[in-house]
């Protein structure tokens, strides 16, 4: 089930964000409808088509989870993969949508794919100064031209903000300044979101066995 859900996220997240951005632009332009007299607005003519079920709290959340799950289930076969490839080829032919969808898909593939390297390790880093520490996530190593200007062994880390970890800072730090934690990524995220209130379980250090004489 987890495999199908992750597959559904990989397919739907880029589409959802692309649709959200386009909807934001279109809805902004739709503000011109405010100039239309009330008796001639589309909501007056077609308002009866809206089902009353839309007023039930939580129904949209349940429907979204089901759509994500069944999308992953359907795309885990040859027919589903073929349809997805056709859909992506179609999006690549649309000028503005192409660049937006490709960028979002690269990020979502990195974050949600089981084979990705994002957020694989929780670490402790000095931030925002040497006498203050915060939890971050190891995301890889510097690449591109940035790596050519860094002398020594550096790693890439993501420092999330609290209580919203979806925003944060990308830092390139010396590996010697990064302390790996014996803490799962899920536990670290809970710790960050709770602003330090929900602390992970303490790890009891097991003493090394005494050397035999």
PDB file of C-alpha atoms in Angstrom:
ATOM      1  CA  UNK A   1       0.000   0.000   0.000  1.00  0.00           C
ATOM      2  CA  UNK A   2       2.841   2.417   0.845  1.00  0.00           C
ATOM      3  CA  UNK A   3       4.396   1.748  -2.577  1.00  0.00           C
ATOM      4  CA  UNK A   4       1.171   2.615  -4.377  1.00  0.00           C
ATOM      5  CA  UNK A   5       0.661   5.772  -2.317  1.00  0.00           C
ATOM      6  CA  UNK A   6       4.200   7.035  -3.022  1.00  0.00           C
ATOM      7  CA  UNK A   7       3.752   6.289  -6.723  1.00  0.00           C
ATOM      8  CA  UNK A   8       0.528   8.265  -6.659  1.00  0.00           C
ATOM      9  CA  UNK A   9       2.343  11.200  -5.060  1.00  0.00           C
ATOM     10  CA  UNK A  10       5.065  11.109  -7.715  1.00  0.00           C
ATOM     11  CA  UNK A  11       2.419  11.380 -10.421  1.00  0.00           C
ATOM     12  CA  UNK A  12      -0.026  13.809  -8.826  1.00  0.00           C
ATOM     13  CA  UNK A  13       2.199  16.293  -6.951  1.00  0.00           C
ATOM     14  CA  UNK A  14       3.754  17.853 -10.098  1.00  0.00           C
ATOM     15  CA  UNK A  15       0.336  17.946 -11.752  1.00  0.00           C
ATOM     16  CA  UNK A  16      -1.304  19.455  -8.670  1.00  0.00           C
ATOM     17  CA  UNK A  17       1.275  22.233  -8.264  1.00  0.00           C
ATOM     18  CA  UNK A  18       1.204  22.983 -11.988  1.00  0.00           C
ATOM     19  CA  UNK A  19      -2.587  23.165 -11.889  1.00  0.00           C
ATOM     20  CA  UNK A  20      -2.442  25.308  -8.743  1.00  0.00           C
ATOM     21  CA  UNK A  21      -0.163  27.889 -10.348  1.00  0.00           C
ATOM     22  CA  UNK A  22      -2.261  27.992 -13.503  1.00  0.00           C
ATOM     23  CA  UNK A  23      -5.426  28.245 -11.424  1.00  0.00           C
ATOM     24  CA  UNK A  24      -3.907  31.141  -9.491  1.00  0.00           C
ATOM     25  CA  UNK A  25      -3.260  33.025 -12.720  1.00  0.00           C
ATOM     26  CA  UNK A  26      -6.663  32.205 -14.196  1.00  0.00           C
ATOM     27  CA  UNK A  27      -8.557  33.004 -10.988  1.00  0.00           C
ATOM     28  CA  UNK A  28      -6.807  36.368 -10.831  1.00  0.00           C
ATOM     29  CA  UNK A  29      -8.004  37.166 -14.325  1.00  0.00           C
ATOM     30  CA  UNK A  30     -11.474  35.929 -13.397  1.00  0.00           C
ATOM     31  CA  UNK A  31     -11.796  38.847 -11.005  1.00  0.00           C
ATOM     32  CA  UNK A  32     -13.252  40.692 -13.958  1.00  0.00           C
ATOM     33  CA  UNK A  33     -16.467  38.747 -13.271  1.00  0.00           C
ATOM     34  CA  UNK A  34     -17.020  41.084 -10.347  1.00  0.00           C
ATOM     35  CA  UNK A  35     -18.001  43.692 -12.900  1.00  0.00           C
ATOM     36  CA  UNK A  36     -20.831  41.497 -14.215  1.00  0.00           C
ATOM     37  CA  UNK A  37     -24.299  42.272 -12.790  1.00  0.00           C
ATOM     38  CA  UNK A  38     -25.414  39.802 -10.123  1.00  0.00           C
ATOM     39  CA  UNK A  39     -28.368  38.410 -12.067  1.00  0.00           C
ATOM     40  CA  UNK A  40     -26.163  37.426 -15.019  1.00  0.00           C
ATOM     41  CA  UNK A  41     -23.224  35.825 -13.144  1.00  0.00           C
ATOM     42  CA  UNK A  42     -22.414  32.163 -13.978  1.00  0.00           C
ATOM     43  CA  UNK A  43     -22.953  31.161 -10.343  1.00  0.00           C
ATOM     44  CA  UNK A  44     -26.589  32.205 -10.625  1.00  0.00           C
ATOM     45  CA  UNK A  45     -27.199  30.189 -13.783  1.00  0.00           C
ATOM     46  CA  UNK A  46     -25.203  27.075 -12.860  1.00  0.00           C
ATOM     47  CA  UNK A  47     -25.211  27.146  -9.050  1.00  0.00           C
ATOM     48  CA  UNK A  48     -27.789  24.351  -8.878  1.00  0.00           C
ATOM     49  CA  UNK A  49     -25.245  21.949 -10.407  1.00  0.00           C
ATOM     50  CA  UNK A  50     -23.057  22.037  -7.280  1.00  0.00           C
ATOM     51  CA  UNK A  51     -23.787  18.859  -5.243  1.00  0.00           C
ATOM     52  CA  UNK A  52     -24.743  19.306  -1.587  1.00  0.00           C
ATOM     53  CA  UNK A  53     -22.108  16.708  -0.602  1.00  0.00           C
ATOM     54  CA  UNK A  54     -19.437  19.383  -1.051  1.00  0.00           C
ATOM     55  CA  UNK A  55     -20.538  20.918   2.256  1.00  0.00           C
ATOM     56  CA  UNK A  56     -19.599  17.820   4.306  1.00  0.00           C
ATOM     57  CA  UNK A  57     -16.392  18.561   6.305  1.00  0.00           C
ATOM     58  CA  UNK A  58     -13.523  16.161   5.609  1.00  0.00           C
ATOM     59  CA  UNK A  59     -15.074  14.645   2.490  1.00  0.00           C
ATOM     60  CA  UNK A  60     -12.540  16.370   0.254  1.00  0.00           C
ATOM     61  CA  UNK A  61      -9.643  14.996   2.321  1.00  0.00           C
ATOM     62  CA  UNK A  62     -10.942  11.436   2.047  1.00  0.00           C
ATOM     63  CA  UNK A  63     -11.492  11.839  -1.677  1.00  0.00           C
ATOM     64  CA  UNK A  64      -7.969  13.230  -2.167  1.00  0.00           C
ATOM     65  CA  UNK A  65      -6.373  10.286  -0.341  1.00  0.00           C
ATOM     66  CA  UNK A  66      -8.389   7.824  -2.430  1.00  0.00           C
ATOM     67  CA  UNK A  67      -7.417   9.563  -5.672  1.00  0.00           C
ATOM     68  CA  UNK A  68      -3.709   9.503  -4.742  1.00  0.00           C
ATOM     69  CA  UNK A  69      -3.852   5.825  -3.766  1.00  0.00           C
ATOM     70  CA  UNK A  70      -5.723   4.634  -6.851  1.00  0.00           C
ATOM     71  CA  UNK A  71      -3.511   6.755  -9.111  1.00  0.00           C
ATOM     72  CA  UNK A  72      -0.471   4.954  -7.736  1.00  0.00           C
ATOM     73  CA  UNK A  73      -2.256   1.616  -8.055  1.00  0.00           C
ATOM     74  CA  UNK A  74      -3.194   2.194 -11.696  1.00  0.00           C
ATOM     75  CA  UNK A  75       0.214   3.531 -12.742  1.00  0.00           C
ATOM     76  CA  UNK A  76       2.067   0.497 -11.360  1.00  0.00           C
ATOM     77  CA  UNK A  77       1.403  -1.465 -14.540  1.00  0.00           C
ATOM     78  CA  UNK A  78       2.339  -1.249 -18.214  1.00  0.00           C
ATOM     79  CA  UNK A  79      -0.873   0.463 -19.286  1.00  0.00           C
ATOM     80  CA  UNK A  80      -0.620   3.049 -16.517  1.00  0.00           C
ATOM     81  CA  UNK A  81       3.032   3.802 -17.290  1.00  0.00           C
ATOM     82  CA  UNK A  82       2.201   4.199 -20.971  1.00  0.00           C
ATOM     83  CA  UNK A  83      -0.593   6.671 -20.202  1.00  0.00           C
ATOM     84  CA  UNK A  84       1.675   8.668 -17.870  1.00  0.00           C
ATOM     85  CA  UNK A  85       4.407   8.882 -20.525  1.00  0.00           C
ATOM     86  CA  UNK A  86       1.899  10.104 -23.093  1.00  0.00           C
ATOM     87  CA  UNK A  87       0.616  12.682 -20.619  1.00  0.00           C
ATOM     88  CA  UNK A  88       4.135  13.940 -19.866  1.00  0.00           C
ATOM     89  CA  UNK A  89       4.951  14.181 -23.583  1.00  0.00           C
ATOM     90  CA  UNK A  90       1.825  16.278 -24.038  1.00  0.00           C
ATOM     91  CA  UNK A  91       2.805  18.623 -21.202  1.00  0.00           C
ATOM     92  CA  UNK A  92       6.321  18.981 -22.615  1.00  0.00           C
ATOM     93  CA  UNK A  93       4.844  20.464 -25.783  1.00  0.00           C
ATOM     94  CA  UNK A  94       3.166  23.326 -23.909  1.00  0.00           C
ATOM     95  CA  UNK A  95       5.710  26.189 -23.542  1.00  0.00           C
ATOM     96  CA  UNK A  96       4.979  27.596 -20.067  1.00  0.00           C
ATOM     97  CA  UNK A  97       3.566  24.421 -18.542  1.00  0.00           C
ATOM     98  CA  UNK A  98       6.614  22.461 -19.735  1.00  0.00           C
ATOM     99  CA  UNK A  99       9.177  24.352 -17.639  1.00  0.00           C
ATOM    100  CA  UNK A 100       6.892  24.535 -14.603  1.00  0.00           C
ATOM    101  CA  UNK A 101       5.941  20.854 -14.650  1.00  0.00           C
ATOM    102  CA  UNK A 102       9.522  19.666 -15.269  1.00  0.00           C
ATOM    103  CA  UNK A 103      10.896  21.680 -12.348  1.00  0.00           C
ATOM    104  CA  UNK A 104       8.215  20.515  -9.931  1.00  0.00           C
ATOM    105  CA  UNK A 105       8.564  16.897 -11.058  1.00  0.00           C
ATOM    106  CA  UNK A 106      12.320  16.897 -10.438  1.00  0.00           C
ATOM    107  CA  UNK A 107      11.782  18.145  -6.895  1.00  0.00           C
ATOM    108  CA  UNK A 108       8.932  15.720  -6.159  1.00  0.00           C
ATOM    109  CA  UNK A 109      10.899  12.772  -7.567  1.00  0.00           C
ATOM    110  CA  UNK A 110      13.784  13.654  -5.267  1.00  0.00           C
ATOM    111  CA  UNK A 111      11.593  14.058  -2.193  1.00  0.00           C
ATOM    112  CA  UNK A 112       9.131  11.184  -2.585  1.00  0.00           C
ATOM    113  CA  UNK A 113      10.938   8.550  -4.625  1.00  0.00           C
ATOM    114  CA  UNK A 114      12.218   5.605  -2.540  1.00  0.00           C
ATOM    115  CA  UNK A 115      15.425   5.656  -4.596  1.00  0.00           C
ATOM    116  CA  UNK A 116      16.007   9.358  -3.956  1.00  0.00           C
ATOM    117  CA  UNK A 117      18.606  10.751  -1.556  1.00  0.00           C
ATOM    118  CA  UNK A 118      16.594  13.593  -0.048  1.00  0.00           C
ATOM    119  CA  UNK A 119      16.120  13.705   3.713  1.00  0.00           C
ATOM    120  CA  UNK A 120      17.833  10.378   4.267  1.00  0.00           C
ATOM    121  CA  UNK A 121      19.612  11.456   7.441  1.00  0.00           C
ATOM    122  CA  UNK A 122      18.867  13.839  10.287  1.00  0.00           C
ATOM    123  CA  UNK A 123      21.879  15.889  11.336  1.00  0.00           C
ATOM    124  CA  UNK A 124      22.836  18.596  13.793  1.00  0.00           C
ATOM    125  CA  UNK A 125      24.408  21.759  12.373  1.00  0.00           C
ATOM    126  CA  UNK A 126      25.588  25.070  13.853  1.00  0.00           C
ATOM    127  CA  UNK A 127      22.983  27.611  12.744  1.00  0.00           C
ATOM    128  CA  UNK A 128      22.552  30.580  12.641  1.00  0.00           C
ATOM    129  CA  UNK A 129      25.909  30.939  14.426  1.00  0.00           C
ATOM    130  CA  UNK A 130      28.579  28.688  15.902  1.00  0.00           C
ATOM    131  CA  UNK A 131      27.102  28.732  19.415  1.00  0.00           C
ATOM    132  CA  UNK A 132      23.600  27.727  18.295  1.00  0.00           C
ATOM    133  CA  UNK A 133      22.585  24.342  16.899  1.00  0.00           C
ATOM    134  CA  UNK A 134      19.574  23.158  14.944  1.00  0.00           C
ATOM    135  CA  UNK A 135      18.313  19.991  13.299  1.00  0.00           C
ATOM    136  CA  UNK A 136      18.777  19.721   9.542  1.00  0.00           C
ATOM    137  CA  UNK A 137      18.588  17.039   6.876  1.00  0.00           C
ATOM    138  CA  UNK A 138      21.419  15.743   4.755  1.00  0.00           C
ATOM    139  CA  UNK A 139      20.485  16.100   1.078  1.00  0.00           C
ATOM    140  CA  UNK A 140      23.709  15.284  -0.742  1.00  0.00           C
ATOM    141  CA  UNK A 141      26.920  17.001  -1.786  1.00  0.00           C
ATOM    142  CA  UNK A 142      27.444  20.319  -3.592  1.00  0.00           C
ATOM    143  CA  UNK A 143      27.452  20.093  -7.363  1.00  0.00           C
ATOM    144  CA  UNK A 144      27.931  22.236 -10.417  1.00  0.00           C
ATOM    145  CA  UNK A 145      30.211  25.244 -10.376  1.00  0.00           C
ATOM    146  CA  UNK A 146      29.558  25.754  -6.658  1.00  0.00           C
ATOM    147  CA  UNK A 147      31.640  22.661  -5.883  1.00  0.00           C
ATOM    148  CA  UNK A 148      34.602  24.172  -7.756  1.00  0.00           C
ATOM    149  CA  UNK A 149      34.765  27.066  -5.301  1.00  0.00           C
ATOM    150  CA  UNK A 150      34.612  24.984  -2.128  1.00  0.00           C
ATOM    151  CA  UNK A 151      37.899  23.786  -0.689  1.00  0.00           C
ATOM    152  CA  UNK A 152      37.575  20.661   1.418  1.00  0.00           C
ATOM    153  CA  UNK A 153      34.872  18.093   2.095  1.00  0.00           C
ATOM    154  CA  UNK A 154      31.429  19.718   2.009  1.00  0.00           C
ATOM    155  CA  UNK A 155      27.882  18.388   2.237  1.00  0.00           C
ATOM    156  CA  UNK A 156      24.511  19.869   1.327  1.00  0.00           C
ATOM    157  CA  UNK A 157      21.950  20.232   4.098  1.00  0.00           C
ATOM    158  CA  UNK A 158      18.421  21.545   4.324  1.00  0.00           C
ATOM    159  CA  UNK A 159      17.559  23.547   7.440  1.00  0.00           C
ATOM    160  CA  UNK A 160      13.754  23.614   7.850  1.00  0.00           C
ATOM    161  CA  UNK A 161      11.835  26.297   9.684  1.00  0.00           C
ATOM    162  CA  UNK A 162       9.389  25.603  12.476  1.00  0.00           C
ATOM    163  CA  UNK A 163       6.505  24.875  12.680  1.00  0.00           C
ATOM    164  CA  UNK A 164       6.366  24.766   8.860  1.00  0.00           C
ATOM    165  CA  UNK A 165       9.213  22.528   7.626  1.00  0.00           C
ATOM    166  CA  UNK A 166       8.288  23.025   3.964  1.00  0.00           C
ATOM    167  CA  UNK A 167      10.197  26.305   4.012  1.00  0.00           C
ATOM    168  CA  UNK A 168      13.799  26.618   5.069  1.00  0.00           C
ATOM    169  CA  UNK A 169      17.361  27.199   3.954  1.00  0.00           C
ATOM    170  CA  UNK A 170      19.755  25.274   1.747  1.00  0.00           C
ATOM    171  CA  UNK A 171      23.306  25.342   3.110  1.00  0.00           C
ATOM    172  CA  UNK A 172      26.644  23.902   2.022  1.00  0.00           C
ATOM    173  CA  UNK A 173      28.688  23.118   5.111  1.00  0.00           C
ATOM    174  CA  UNK A 174      31.929  21.384   5.973  1.00  0.00           C
ATOM    175  CA  UNK A 175      31.340  17.743   6.770  1.00  0.00           C
ATOM    176  CA  UNK A 176      33.330  18.165   9.984  1.00  0.00           C
ATOM    177  CA  UNK A 177      30.743  20.712  11.203  1.00  0.00           C
ATOM    178  CA  UNK A 178      27.829  18.323  10.655  1.00  0.00           C
ATOM    179  CA  UNK A 179      26.905  15.846  13.379  1.00  0.00           C
ATOM    180  CA  UNK A 180      24.871  12.818  12.302  1.00  0.00           C
ATOM    181  CA  UNK A 181      22.033  11.976  14.679  1.00  0.00           C
ATOM    182  CA  UNK A 182      20.777   8.574  15.741  1.00  0.00           C
ATOM    183  CA  UNK A 183      17.270   9.750  14.917  1.00  0.00           C
ATOM    184  CA  UNK A 184      14.862   8.855  12.129  1.00  0.00           C
ATOM    185  CA  UNK A 185      13.737  11.481   9.644  1.00  0.00           C
ATOM    186  CA  UNK A 186      10.131  11.120  10.853  1.00  0.00           C
ATOM    187  CA  UNK A 187      11.138  11.695  14.470  1.00  0.00           C
ATOM    188  CA  UNK A 188      13.210  14.721  13.489  1.00  0.00           C
ATOM    189  CA  UNK A 189      10.291  16.219  11.541  1.00  0.00           C
ATOM    190  CA  UNK A 190       7.954  15.734  14.508  1.00  0.00           C
ATOM    191  CA  UNK A 191      10.529  17.401  16.742  1.00  0.00           C
ATOM    192  CA  UNK A 192      10.746  20.379  14.386  1.00  0.00           C
ATOM    193  CA  UNK A 193       7.003  20.750  13.765  1.00  0.00           C
ATOM    194  CA  UNK A 194       6.270  20.610  17.506  1.00  0.00           C
ATOM    195  CA  UNK A 195       8.841  23.384  18.095  1.00  0.00           C
ATOM    196  CA  UNK A 196      10.809  21.078  20.367  1.00  0.00           C
ATOM    197  CA  UNK A 197       7.849  20.016  22.504  1.00  0.00           C
ATOM    198  CA  UNK A 198       7.641  16.433  21.216  1.00  0.00           C
ATOM    199  CA  UNK A 199      11.162  15.212  21.858  1.00  0.00           C
ATOM    200  CA  UNK A 200      12.304  11.897  20.345  1.00  0.00           C
ATOM    201  CA  UNK A 201      12.967   8.965  22.631  1.00  0.00           C
ATOM    202  CA  UNK A 202      16.370   9.071  24.234  1.00  0.00           C
ATOM    203  CA  UNK A 203      18.978   6.772  22.766  1.00  0.00           C
ATOM    204  CA  UNK A 204      20.745   4.791  25.456  1.00  0.00           C
ATOM    205  CA  UNK A 205      24.380   4.295  24.611  1.00  0.00           C
ATOM    206  CA  UNK A 206      25.437   0.672  24.951  1.00  0.00           C
ATOM    207  CA  UNK A 207      28.898   0.415  26.530  1.00  0.00           C
ATOM    208  CA  UNK A 208      31.492  -1.425  24.528  1.00  0.00           C
ATOM    209  CA  UNK A 209      32.402  -4.866  25.878  1.00  0.00           C
ATOM    210  CA  UNK A 210      35.569  -4.994  27.914  1.00  0.00           C
ATOM    211  CA  UNK A 211      38.589  -6.346  26.131  1.00  0.00           C
ATOM    212  CA  UNK A 212      39.550  -9.870  27.114  1.00  0.00           C
ATOM    213  CA  UNK A 213      42.886 -10.193  28.830  1.00  0.00           C
TER     214      UNK A 213
END
